[in-house]
CSV table of N, CA and C in Angstrom, one decimal:
chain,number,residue,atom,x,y,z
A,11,UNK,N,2.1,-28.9,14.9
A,11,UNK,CA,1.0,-28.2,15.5
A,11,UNK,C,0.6,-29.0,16.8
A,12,UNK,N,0.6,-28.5,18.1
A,12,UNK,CA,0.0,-29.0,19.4
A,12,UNK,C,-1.2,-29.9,19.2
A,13,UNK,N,-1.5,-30.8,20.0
A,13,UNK,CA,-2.7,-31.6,19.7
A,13,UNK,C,-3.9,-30.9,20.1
A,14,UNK,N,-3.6,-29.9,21.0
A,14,UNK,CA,-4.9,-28.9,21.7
A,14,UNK,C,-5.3,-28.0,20.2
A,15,UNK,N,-4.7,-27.8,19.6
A,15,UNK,CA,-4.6,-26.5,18.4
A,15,UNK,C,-5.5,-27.4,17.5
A,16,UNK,N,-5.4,-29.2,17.2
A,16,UNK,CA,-6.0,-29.5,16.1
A,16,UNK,C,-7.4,-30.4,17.0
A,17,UNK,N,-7.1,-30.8,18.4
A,17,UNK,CA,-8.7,-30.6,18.2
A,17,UNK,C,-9.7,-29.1,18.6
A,18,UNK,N,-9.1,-28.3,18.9
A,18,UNK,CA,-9.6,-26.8,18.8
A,18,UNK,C,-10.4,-26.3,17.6
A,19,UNK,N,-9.9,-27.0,15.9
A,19,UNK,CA,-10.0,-26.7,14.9
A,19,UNK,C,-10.8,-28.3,14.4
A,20,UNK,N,-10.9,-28.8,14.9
A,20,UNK,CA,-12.0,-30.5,14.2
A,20,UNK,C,-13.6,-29.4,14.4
A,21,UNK,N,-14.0,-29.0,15.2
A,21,UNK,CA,-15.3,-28.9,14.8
A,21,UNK,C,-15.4,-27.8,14.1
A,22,UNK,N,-15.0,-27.1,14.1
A,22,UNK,CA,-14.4,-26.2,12.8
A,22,UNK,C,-15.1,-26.8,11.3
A,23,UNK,N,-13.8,-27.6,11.1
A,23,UNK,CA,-14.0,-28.6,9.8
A,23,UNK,C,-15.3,-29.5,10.2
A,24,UNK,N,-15.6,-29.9,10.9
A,24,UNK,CA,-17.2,-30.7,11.0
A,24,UNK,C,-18.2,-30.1,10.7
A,25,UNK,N,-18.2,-28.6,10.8
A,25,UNK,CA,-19.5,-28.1,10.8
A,25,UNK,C,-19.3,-27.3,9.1
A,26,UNK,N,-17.9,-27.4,8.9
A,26,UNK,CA,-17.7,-26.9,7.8
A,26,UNK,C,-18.3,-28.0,6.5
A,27,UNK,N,-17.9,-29.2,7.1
A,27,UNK,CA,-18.4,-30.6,6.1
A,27,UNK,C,-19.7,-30.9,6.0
A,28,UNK,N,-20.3,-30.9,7.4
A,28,UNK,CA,-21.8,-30.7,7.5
A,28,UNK,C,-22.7,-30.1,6.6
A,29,UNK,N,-22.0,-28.8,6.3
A,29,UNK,CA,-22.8,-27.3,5.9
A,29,UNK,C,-22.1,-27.2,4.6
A,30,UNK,N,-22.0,-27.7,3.4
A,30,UNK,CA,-21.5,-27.6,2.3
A,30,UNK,C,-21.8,-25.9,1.8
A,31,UNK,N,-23.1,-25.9,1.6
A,31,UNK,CA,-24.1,-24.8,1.2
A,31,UNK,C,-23.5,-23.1,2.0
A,32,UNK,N,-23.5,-23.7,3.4
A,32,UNK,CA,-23.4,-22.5,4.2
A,32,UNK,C,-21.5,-22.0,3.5
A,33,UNK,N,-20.7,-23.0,3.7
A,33,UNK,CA,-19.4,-22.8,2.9
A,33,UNK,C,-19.2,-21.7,1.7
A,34,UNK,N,-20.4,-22.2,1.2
A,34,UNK,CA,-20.5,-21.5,-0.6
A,34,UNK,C,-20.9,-20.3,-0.3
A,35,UNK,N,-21.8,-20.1,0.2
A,35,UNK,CA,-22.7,-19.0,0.3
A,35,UNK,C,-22.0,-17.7,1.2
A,36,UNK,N,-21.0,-18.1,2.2
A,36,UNK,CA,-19.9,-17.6,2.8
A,36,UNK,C,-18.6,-16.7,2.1
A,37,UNK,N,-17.9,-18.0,1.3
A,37,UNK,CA,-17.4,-17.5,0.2
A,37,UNK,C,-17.5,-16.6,-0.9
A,38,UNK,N,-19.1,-16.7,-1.3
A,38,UNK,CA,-19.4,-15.9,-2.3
A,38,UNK,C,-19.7,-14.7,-2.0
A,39,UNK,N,-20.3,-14.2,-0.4
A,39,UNK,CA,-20.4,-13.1,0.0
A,39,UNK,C,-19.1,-12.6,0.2
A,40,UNK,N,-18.4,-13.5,0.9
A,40,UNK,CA,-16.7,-12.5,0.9
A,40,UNK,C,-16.0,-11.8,-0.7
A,41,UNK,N,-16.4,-12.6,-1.5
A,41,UNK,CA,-16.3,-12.5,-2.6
A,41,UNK,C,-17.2,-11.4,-3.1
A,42,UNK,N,-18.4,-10.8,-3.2
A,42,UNK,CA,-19.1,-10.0,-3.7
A,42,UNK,C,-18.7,-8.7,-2.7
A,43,UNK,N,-18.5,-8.5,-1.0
A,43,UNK,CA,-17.8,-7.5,-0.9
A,43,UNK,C,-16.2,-6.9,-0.8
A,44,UNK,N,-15.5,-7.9,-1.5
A,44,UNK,CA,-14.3,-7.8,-2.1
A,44,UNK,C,-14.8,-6.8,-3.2
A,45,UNK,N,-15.3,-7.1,-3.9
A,45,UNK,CA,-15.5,-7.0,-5.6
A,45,UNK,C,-15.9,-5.7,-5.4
A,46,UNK,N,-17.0,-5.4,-4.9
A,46,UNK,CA,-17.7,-4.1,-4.2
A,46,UNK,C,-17.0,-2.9,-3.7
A,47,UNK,N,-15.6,-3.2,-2.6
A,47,UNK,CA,-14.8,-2.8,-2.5
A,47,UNK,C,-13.5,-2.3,-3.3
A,48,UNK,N,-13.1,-3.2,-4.0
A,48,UNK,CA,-12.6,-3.0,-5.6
A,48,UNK,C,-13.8,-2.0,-6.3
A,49,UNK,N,-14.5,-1.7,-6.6
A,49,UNK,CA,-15.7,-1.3,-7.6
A,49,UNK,C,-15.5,0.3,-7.1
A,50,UNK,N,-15.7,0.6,-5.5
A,50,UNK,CA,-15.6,1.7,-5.0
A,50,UNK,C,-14.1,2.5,-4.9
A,51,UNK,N,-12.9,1.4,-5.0
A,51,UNK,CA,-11.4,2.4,-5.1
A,51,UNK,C,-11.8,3.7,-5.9
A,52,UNK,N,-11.4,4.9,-5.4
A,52,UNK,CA,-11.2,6.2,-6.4
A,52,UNK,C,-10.1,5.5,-7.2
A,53,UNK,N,-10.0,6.4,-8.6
A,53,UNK,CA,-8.7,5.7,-9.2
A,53,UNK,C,-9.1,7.2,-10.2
A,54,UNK,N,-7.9,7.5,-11.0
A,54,UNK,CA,-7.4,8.9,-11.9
A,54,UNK,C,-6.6,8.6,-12.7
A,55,UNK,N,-6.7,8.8,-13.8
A,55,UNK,CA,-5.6,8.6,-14.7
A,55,UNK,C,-4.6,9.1,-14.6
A,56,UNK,N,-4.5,10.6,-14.0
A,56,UNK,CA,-3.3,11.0,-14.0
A,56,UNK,C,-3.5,11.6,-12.5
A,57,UNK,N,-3.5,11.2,-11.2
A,57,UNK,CA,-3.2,11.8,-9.8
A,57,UNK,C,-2.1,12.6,-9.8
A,58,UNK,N,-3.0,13.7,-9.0
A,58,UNK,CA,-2.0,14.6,-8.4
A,58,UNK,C,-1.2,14.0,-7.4
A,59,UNK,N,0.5,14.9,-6.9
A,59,UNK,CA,0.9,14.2,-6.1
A,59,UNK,C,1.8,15.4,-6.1
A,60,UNK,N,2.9,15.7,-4.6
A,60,UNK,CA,3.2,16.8,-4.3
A,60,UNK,C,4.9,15.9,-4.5
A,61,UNK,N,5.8,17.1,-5.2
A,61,UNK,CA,7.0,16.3,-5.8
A,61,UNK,C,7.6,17.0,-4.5
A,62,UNK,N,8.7,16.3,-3.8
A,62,UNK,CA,9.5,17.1,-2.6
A,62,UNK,C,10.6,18.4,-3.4
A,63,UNK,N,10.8,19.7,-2.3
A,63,UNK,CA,11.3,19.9,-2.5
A,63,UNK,C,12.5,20.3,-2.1
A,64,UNK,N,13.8,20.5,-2.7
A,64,UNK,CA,14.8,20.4,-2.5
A,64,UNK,C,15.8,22.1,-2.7
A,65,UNK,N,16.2,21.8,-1.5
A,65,UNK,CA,17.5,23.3,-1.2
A,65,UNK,C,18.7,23.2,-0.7
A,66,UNK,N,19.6,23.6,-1.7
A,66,UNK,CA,21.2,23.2,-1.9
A,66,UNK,C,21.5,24.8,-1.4
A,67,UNK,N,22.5,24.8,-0.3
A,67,UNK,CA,22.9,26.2,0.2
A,67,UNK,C,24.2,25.7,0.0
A,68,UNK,N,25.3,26.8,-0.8
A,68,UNK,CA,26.7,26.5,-1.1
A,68,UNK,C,27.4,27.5,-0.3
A,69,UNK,N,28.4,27.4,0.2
A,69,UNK,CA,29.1,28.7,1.0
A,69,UNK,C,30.8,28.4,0.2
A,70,UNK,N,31.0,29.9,-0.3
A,70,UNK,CA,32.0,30.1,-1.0
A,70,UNK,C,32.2,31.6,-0.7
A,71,UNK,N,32.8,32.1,1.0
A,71,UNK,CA,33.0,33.2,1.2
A,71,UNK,C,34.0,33.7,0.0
A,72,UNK,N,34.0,35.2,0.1
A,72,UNK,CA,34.2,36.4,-1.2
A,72,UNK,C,33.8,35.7,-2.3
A,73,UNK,N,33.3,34.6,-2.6
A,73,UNK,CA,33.1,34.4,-4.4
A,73,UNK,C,31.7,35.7,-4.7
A,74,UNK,N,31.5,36.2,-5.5
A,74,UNK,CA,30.4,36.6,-5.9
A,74,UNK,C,28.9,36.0,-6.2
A,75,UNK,N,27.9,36.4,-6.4
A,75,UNK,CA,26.9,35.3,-6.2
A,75,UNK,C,26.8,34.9,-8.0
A,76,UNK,N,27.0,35.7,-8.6
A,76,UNK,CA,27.1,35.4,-10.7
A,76,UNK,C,27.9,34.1,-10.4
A,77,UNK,N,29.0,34.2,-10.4
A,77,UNK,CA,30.3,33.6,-10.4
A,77,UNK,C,29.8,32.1,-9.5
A,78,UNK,N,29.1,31.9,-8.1
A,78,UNK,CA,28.6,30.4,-7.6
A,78,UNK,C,27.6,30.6,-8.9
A,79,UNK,N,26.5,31.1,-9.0
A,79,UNK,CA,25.6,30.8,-9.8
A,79,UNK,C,26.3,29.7,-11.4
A,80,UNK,N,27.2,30.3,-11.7
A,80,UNK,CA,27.6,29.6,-12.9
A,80,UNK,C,28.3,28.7,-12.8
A,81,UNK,N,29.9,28.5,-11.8
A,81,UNK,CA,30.5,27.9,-11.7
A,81,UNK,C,30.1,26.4,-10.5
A,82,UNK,N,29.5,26.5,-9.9
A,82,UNK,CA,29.6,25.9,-8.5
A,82,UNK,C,28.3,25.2,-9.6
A,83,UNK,N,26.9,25.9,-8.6
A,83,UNK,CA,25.5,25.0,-9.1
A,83,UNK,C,25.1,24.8,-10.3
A,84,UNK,N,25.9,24.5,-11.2
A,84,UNK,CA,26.2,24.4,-12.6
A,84,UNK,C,26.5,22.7,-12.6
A,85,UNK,N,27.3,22.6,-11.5
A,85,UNK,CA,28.2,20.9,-11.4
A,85,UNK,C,26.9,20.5,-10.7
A,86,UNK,N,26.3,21.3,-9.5
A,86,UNK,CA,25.2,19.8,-8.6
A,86,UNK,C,23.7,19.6,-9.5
């Protein structure tokens, strides 16, 4: 780390060491609207959800369409 980068960050840590209290009290608020945040997620036991859907087009000139129906999209 550059020597500009760590004294950029000393009074940082000074006022951090100074201020024990203000530390805690900081923490615990980030902490209570964490929690708060977790508290308000919607959540469902069973969510709806839209399943994709899927279209297989086979081409089998003269076959009949009985005859793909049973033989062909029978295998996919």
């Amino acid at each position: 780390m550059p020597a500009a980068a760590l004294l950029a960050q000393k009074p940082m840590v000074k006022a951090a060491l100074k201020n024990p209290h203000a530390v805690i009290v900081l923490a615990l608020a980030i902490l209570v609207i964490g929690l708060t945040a977790i508290a308000k997620l919607p959540t469902d036991i069973l969510p709806t959800f839209k399943t994709p859907a899927v279209q297989i087009v086979t081409f089998y000139p003269g076959m009949p369409a009985e005859v793909m129906e049973k033989d062909i999209m029978t295998r996919l």
